[in-house]
Amino acid sequence: GAVVSQHPSWVICKSGTSVKIECRSLDFQATTMFWYRQFPKQSLMLMATSNEGSKATYEQGVEKDKFLINHASLTLSTLTVTSAHPEDSSFYICSAYPGLDNSPLHFGNGTRLTVT
Amino acid sequence: DAKTTQPPSMDCAEGRAANLPCNHSTISGNEYVYWYRQIHSQGPQYIIHGLKNNETNEMASLIITEDRKSSTLILPHATLRDTAVYYCIVPRYNNDMRFGAGTRLTVKP
């Protein structure tokens, strides 16, 4: 149980275009979903927290107009990287919280974005 | 977050127990300790979590000291597939997981 599906697993796009990444909780409802970014040889960095039906909360230094997050249902959150540039190339990972006290987060398998 | 400190790297022989330490001396009374691992180019995998009692599941055991200022994750019989970066996290809230540098465990044949 507790499977989080992330799609696509990898994507290559041209500079200036936008890319949407989907994160789905397959067998549970996620009250909160999180988006992380990971550069090579670094740890995961939290980008934003999204609660279903409300605006996402972004971490300091993360541009909310560039990284659009939509959490329209309890099983789906999307991250759109707008006007992507080569420096946005990274490994993007989502996680979902079932909403039960002290339950762990469940993570997707990540999306590797390469902007050319 | 309660800050956690982990050694940057460790080696372990295949078939032996891997003991990964974590220091969390500023942990508060109601904060849990969570362990995740990340195998190269994959999303983090949940391993185990605990509050103050020792915990065991099919993957690992978690030993938390009585004062709760440190813990040890034990993989009883490490295999090559256990080579990964292991993260010890004490979140501020139930669900606010922020990752430090972790410990890179290399299991050697």
mmCIF file of C-alpha atoms in Angstrom:
data_model
loop_
_atom_site.group_PDB
_atom_site.id
_atom_site.type_symbol
_atom_site.label_atom_id
_atom_site.label_comp_id
_atom_site.label_asym_id
_atom_site.label_seq_id
_atom_site.Cartn_x
_atom_site.Cartn_y
_atom_site.Cartn_z
ATOM 1 C CA GLY A 1 0.000 0.000 0.000
ATOM 2 C CA ALA A 2 0.838 3.721 0.134
ATOM 3 C CA VAL A 3 2.005 4.095 -3.435
ATOM 4 C CA VAL A 4 2.796 7.471 -4.932
ATOM 5 C CA SER A 5 3.060 7.624 -8.691
ATOM 6 C CA GLN A 6 4.962 10.413 -10.381
ATOM 7 C CA HIS A 7 4.809 11.091 -14.099
ATOM 8 C CA PRO A 8 6.774 11.480 -16.260
ATOM 9 C CA SER A 9 9.876 9.805 -14.896
ATOM 10 C CA TRP A 10 12.016 11.891 -17.187
ATOM 11 C CA VAL A 11 11.462 14.764 -19.583
ATOM 12 C CA ILE A 12 13.595 16.852 -21.895
ATOM 13 C CA CYS A 13 12.324 20.238 -22.937
ATOM 14 C CA LYS A 14 13.597 23.290 -24.722
ATOM 15 C CA SER A 15 14.442 26.480 -22.923
ATOM 16 C CA GLY A 16 11.438 28.756 -22.598
ATOM 17 C CA THR A 17 8.820 26.023 -22.625
ATOM 18 C CA SER A 18 6.751 24.785 -19.688
ATOM 19 C CA VAL A 19 6.678 21.314 -18.232
ATOM 20 C CA LYS A 20 4.015 19.719 -16.036
ATOM 21 C CA ILE A 21 4.797 16.957 -13.578
ATOM 22 C CA GLU A 22 2.019 14.922 -11.988
ATOM 23 C CA CYS A 23 2.013 13.299 -8.572
ATOM 24 C CA ARG A 24 -0.726 10.853 -7.643
ATOM 25 C CA SER A 25 -1.421 8.942 -4.464
ATOM 26 C CA LEU A 26 -2.802 5.664 -5.791
ATOM 27 C CA ASP A 27 -4.262 3.965 -2.753
ATOM 28 C CA PHE A 28 -4.781 6.683 -0.204
ATOM 29 C CA GLN A 29 -5.966 10.254 0.035
ATOM 30 C CA ALA A 30 -3.284 12.821 0.628
ATOM 31 C CA THR A 31 -4.266 15.869 2.624
ATOM 32 C CA THR A 32 -0.884 17.384 1.957
ATOM 33 C CA MET A 33 1.625 16.937 -0.821
ATOM 34 C CA PHE A 34 5.180 18.173 -0.934
ATOM 35 C CA TRP A 35 7.511 18.990 -3.797
ATOM 36 C CA TYR A 36 11.260 18.650 -3.540
ATOM 37 C CA ARG A 37 14.150 19.359 -5.861
ATOM 38 C CA GLN A 38 17.469 17.574 -5.851
ATOM 39 C CA PHE A 39 20.591 18.668 -7.701
ATOM 40 C CA PRO A 40 23.404 16.188 -8.418
ATOM 41 C CA LYS A 41 25.328 15.082 -5.349
ATOM 42 C CA GLN A 42 23.056 17.128 -3.091
ATOM 43 C CA SER A 43 20.249 16.309 -0.725
ATOM 44 C CA LEU A 44 16.573 16.895 -1.336
ATOM 45 C CA MET A 45 15.416 20.467 -0.817
ATOM 46 C CA LEU A 46 11.810 21.202 0.007
ATOM 47 C CA MET A 47 10.291 23.577 -2.532
ATOM 48 C CA ALA A 48 6.677 23.845 -1.466
ATOM 49 C CA THR A 49 3.858 22.356 0.517
ATOM 50 C CA SER A 50 0.387 22.060 -0.923
ATOM 51 C CA ASN A 51 -2.891 21.277 0.776
ATOM 52 C CA GLU A 52 -5.853 20.131 -1.255
ATOM 53 C CA GLY A 53 -7.983 23.034 -2.368
ATOM 54 C CA SER A 54 -5.715 25.788 -1.114
ATOM 55 C CA LYS A 55 -2.702 27.705 -2.344
ATOM 56 C CA ALA A 56 0.702 26.166 -1.963
ATOM 57 C CA THR A 57 3.182 27.449 0.578
ATOM 58 C CA TYR A 58 6.584 28.003 -0.967
ATOM 59 C CA GLU A 59 9.940 27.835 0.760
ATOM 60 C CA GLN A 60 12.106 30.891 0.852
ATOM 61 C CA GLY A 61 13.895 31.427 -2.435
ATOM 62 C CA VAL A 62 11.468 29.372 -4.521
ATOM 63 C CA GLU A 63 9.632 31.457 -7.103
ATOM 64 C CA LYS A 64 5.932 30.716 -6.924
ATOM 65 C CA ASP A 65 5.290 32.171 -10.382
ATOM 66 C CA LYS A 66 7.874 29.900 -11.896
ATOM 67 C CA PHE A 67 6.896 26.707 -10.091
ATOM 68 C CA LEU A 68 3.124 26.524 -10.258
ATOM 69 C CA ILE A 69 1.566 23.974 -7.950
ATOM 70 C CA ASN A 70 -1.995 22.773 -8.182
ATOM 71 C CA HIS A 71 -3.527 20.365 -5.690
ATOM 72 C CA ALA A 72 -7.016 20.053 -7.045
ATOM 73 C CA SER A 73 -7.935 16.731 -5.444
ATOM 74 C CA LEU A 74 -6.901 14.526 -2.557
ATOM 75 C CA THR A 75 -5.018 12.243 -4.919
ATOM 76 C CA LEU A 76 -3.398 14.583 -7.421
ATOM 77 C CA SER A 77 -0.931 17.427 -7.291
ATOM 78 C CA THR A 78 0.857 18.949 -10.253
ATOM 79 C CA LEU A 79 4.011 20.998 -10.522
ATOM 80 C CA THR A 80 4.439 23.126 -13.624
ATOM 81 C CA VAL A 81 7.860 24.545 -14.341
ATOM 82 C CA THR A 82 7.132 27.615 -16.421
ATOM 83 C CA SER A 83 9.537 29.157 -18.918
ATOM 84 C CA ALA A 84 12.120 26.543 -18.076
ATOM 85 C CA HIS A 85 15.796 27.358 -18.294
ATOM 86 C CA PRO A 86 18.834 25.067 -18.185
ATOM 87 C CA GLU A 87 19.393 25.926 -14.514
ATOM 88 C CA ASP A 88 15.988 24.369 -13.763
ATOM 89 C CA SER A 89 17.356 21.013 -14.845
ATOM 90 C CA SER A 90 17.062 18.857 -11.746
ATOM 91 C CA PHE A 91 15.429 15.835 -10.145
ATOM 92 C CA TYR A 92 11.957 16.765 -8.905
ATOM 93 C CA ILE A 93 10.337 14.535 -6.289
ATOM 94 C CA CYS A 94 6.890 14.658 -4.782
ATOM 95 C CA SER A 95 5.621 13.141 -1.580
ATOM 96 C CA ALA A 96 2.199 12.658 -0.084
ATOM 97 C CA TYR A 97 0.969 12.693 3.477
ATOM 98 C CA PRO A 98 -2.007 10.502 4.366
ATOM 99 C CA GLY A 99 -3.082 12.849 7.116
ATOM 100 C CA LEU A 100 -2.794 10.362 9.959
ATOM 101 C CA ASP A 101 -0.863 11.503 13.013
ATOM 102 C CA ASN A 102 2.825 10.638 12.765
ATOM 103 C CA SER A 103 2.380 8.587 9.626
ATOM 104 C CA PRO A 104 5.368 8.823 7.287
ATOM 105 C CA LEU A 105 5.446 10.597 3.968
ATOM 106 C CA HIS A 106 5.356 8.448 0.872
ATOM 107 C CA PHE A 107 7.497 9.514 -2.038
ATOM 108 C CA GLY A 108 7.225 9.260 -5.772
ATOM 109 C CA ASN A 109 10.124 7.990 -7.823
ATOM 110 C CA GLY A 110 11.026 11.409 -9.114
ATOM 111 C CA THR A 111 11.104 13.198 -12.439
ATOM 112 C CA ARG A 112 14.387 14.044 -14.071
ATOM 113 C CA LEU A 113 14.005 17.296 -15.972
ATOM 114 C CA THR A 114 16.587 18.325 -18.535
ATOM 115 C CA VAL A 115 16.215 21.734 -20.150
ATOM 116 C CA THR A 116 18.216 22.233 -23.319
ATOM 117 C CA ASP B 1 13.448 21.109 12.927
ATOM 118 C CA ALA B 2 15.353 19.317 15.583
ATOM 119 C CA LYS B 3 18.759 19.236 13.927
ATOM 120 C CA THR B 4 20.161 15.811 13.170
ATOM 121 C CA THR B 5 23.784 14.859 12.695
ATOM 122 C CA GLN B 6 24.896 11.791 10.790
ATOM 123 C CA PRO B 7 28.301 10.564 9.646
ATOM 124 C CA PRO B 8 28.760 11.319 5.952
ATOM 125 C CA SER B 9 29.670 7.796 4.980
ATOM 126 C CA MET B 10 29.979 4.248 6.263
ATOM 127 C CA ASP B 11 30.978 0.896 4.865
ATOM 128 C CA CYS B 12 29.554 -2.468 5.792
ATOM 129 C CA ALA B 13 30.379 -6.002 4.735
ATOM 130 C CA GLU B 14 27.644 -7.919 2.988
ATOM 131 C CA GLY B 15 25.756 -10.153 5.404
ATOM 132 C CA ARG B 16 26.829 -8.182 8.451
ATOM 133 C CA ALA B 17 24.698 -5.789 10.432
ATOM 134 C CA ALA B 18 24.843 -2.146 9.430
ATOM 135 C CA ASN B 19 24.464 0.248 12.340
ATOM 136 C CA LEU B 20 23.780 3.817 11.298
ATOM 137 C CA PRO B 21 23.900 6.441 14.061
ATOM 138 C CA CYS B 22 22.029 9.710 14.274
ATOM 139 C CA ASN B 23 22.352 12.456 16.824
ATOM 140 C CA HIS B 24 19.295 14.588 17.569
ATOM 141 C CA SER B 25 20.143 16.203 20.879
ATOM 142 C CA THR B 26 17.592 19.023 20.541
ATOM 143 C CA ILE B 27 14.621 16.730 19.979
ATOM 144 C CA SER B 28 11.431 17.678 21.799
ATOM 145 C CA GLY B 29 9.308 15.329 23.848
ATOM 146 C CA ASN B 30 6.649 14.693 21.220
ATOM 147 C CA GLU B 31 8.844 14.617 18.118
ATOM 148 C CA TYR B 32 9.334 11.379 16.240
ATOM 149 C CA VAL B 33 12.473 10.143 14.536
ATOM 150 C CA TYR B 34 12.030 8.985 10.938
ATOM 151 C CA TRP B 35 14.450 7.109 8.729
ATOM 152 C CA TYR B 36 14.387 7.099 4.957
ATOM 153 C CA ARG B 37 16.841 5.924 2.364
ATOM 154 C CA GLN B 38 17.462 6.930 -1.198
ATOM 155 C CA ILE B 39 18.908 4.583 -3.717
ATOM 156 C CA HIS B 40 20.560 6.322 -6.628
ATOM 157 C CA SER B 41 18.135 8.169 -8.915
ATOM 158 C CA GLN B 42 15.040 7.050 -7.039
ATOM 159 C CA GLY B 43 12.675 8.726 -4.625
ATOM 160 C CA PRO B 44 13.263 8.271 -0.898
ATOM 161 C CA GLN B 45 11.948 5.069 0.644
ATOM 162 C CA TYR B 46 10.458 5.076 4.114
ATOM 163 C CA ILE B 47 12.165 2.656 6.475
ATOM 164 C CA ILE B 48 10.942 3.098 10.028
ATOM 165 C CA HIS B 49 10.028 5.680 12.653
ATOM 166 C CA GLY B 50 9.709 5.843 16.408
ATOM 167 C CA LEU B 51 9.103 8.064 19.415
ATOM 168 C CA LYS B 52 10.883 6.531 22.377
ATOM 169 C CA ASN B 53 10.473 2.789 22.256
ATOM 170 C CA ASN B 54 12.623 0.622 20.060
ATOM 171 C CA GLU B 55 10.901 -0.366 16.855
ATOM 172 C CA THR B 56 11.366 -3.219 14.423
ATOM 173 C CA ASN B 57 9.825 -3.993 11.066
ATOM 174 C CA GLU B 58 10.665 -6.184 8.113
ATOM 175 C CA MET B 59 13.333 -3.779 6.925
ATOM 176 C CA ALA B 60 15.167 -2.619 10.016
ATOM 177 C CA SER B 61 15.280 -1.944 13.726
ATOM 178 C CA LEU B 62 15.373 1.463 15.343
ATOM 179 C CA ILE B 63 17.039 1.878 18.693
ATOM 180 C CA ILE B 64 16.373 5.187 20.472
ATOM 181 C CA THR B 65 18.380 6.063 23.560
ATOM 182 C CA GLU B 66 16.526 6.627 26.790
ATOM 183 C CA ASP B 67 17.225 10.366 26.714
ATOM 184 C CA ARG B 68 16.102 10.377 23.046
ATOM 185 C CA LYS B 69 19.120 12.404 22.015
ATOM 186 C CA SER B 70 20.342 9.807 19.575
ATOM 187 C CA SER B 71 19.202 6.772 17.677
ATOM 188 C CA THR B 72 20.635 3.936 15.626
ATOM 189 C CA LEU B 73 19.153 2.324 12.570
ATOM 190 C CA ILE B 74 20.100 -1.316 12.275
ATOM 191 C CA LEU B 75 19.961 -3.305 9.074
ATOM 192 C CA PRO B 76 20.470 -6.803 10.481
ATOM 193 C CA HIS B 77 21.932 -8.507 7.407
ATOM 194 C CA ALA B 78 23.040 -5.921 4.885
ATOM 195 C CA THR B 79 22.935 -6.808 1.208
ATOM 196 C CA LEU B 80 24.410 -5.037 -1.782
ATOM 197 C CA ARG B 81 20.937 -3.661 -2.487
ATOM 198 C CA ASP B 82 21.071 -1.748 0.791
ATOM 199 C CA THR B 83 23.737 0.556 -0.617
ATOM 200 C CA ALA B 84 22.052 3.960 -0.440
ATOM 201 C CA VAL B 85 22.007 7.309 1.324
ATOM 202 C CA TYR B 86 20.223 7.013 4.671
ATOM 203 C CA TYR B 87 18.471 9.997 6.164
ATOM 204 C CA CYS B 88 17.486 10.506 9.790
ATOM 205 C CA ILE B 89 14.809 13.197 10.118
ATOM 206 C CA VAL B 90 13.055 14.773 13.068
ATOM 207 C CA PRO B 91 10.294 16.871 11.500
ATOM 208 C CA ARG B 92 8.889 20.001 13.056
ATOM 209 C CA TYR B 93 5.385 18.787 12.445
ATOM 210 C CA ASN B 94 4.035 15.370 11.627
ATOM 211 C CA ASN B 95 4.652 15.786 7.972
ATOM 212 C CA ASP B 96 7.367 18.402 7.454
ATOM 213 C CA MET B 97 10.298 16.275 6.294
ATOM 214 C CA ARG B 98 13.478 18.201 5.552
ATOM 215 C CA PHE B 99 16.505 16.261 4.468
ATOM 216 C CA GLY B 100 20.046 16.762 5.646
ATOM 217 C CA ALA B 101 23.098 15.276 4.003
ATOM 218 C CA GLY B 102 22.476 11.776 5.333
ATOM 219 C CA THR B 103 24.891 8.862 5.546
ATOM 220 C CA ARG B 104 26.100 7.178 2.390
ATOM 221 C CA LEU B 105 26.191 3.471 3.233
ATOM 222 C CA THR B 106 28.219 1.265 0.954
ATOM 223 C CA VAL B 107 27.751 -2.464 1.370
ATOM 224 C CA LYS B 108 30.758 -4.341 0.094
ATOM 225 C CA PRO B 109 30.916 -7.955 -1.025
#
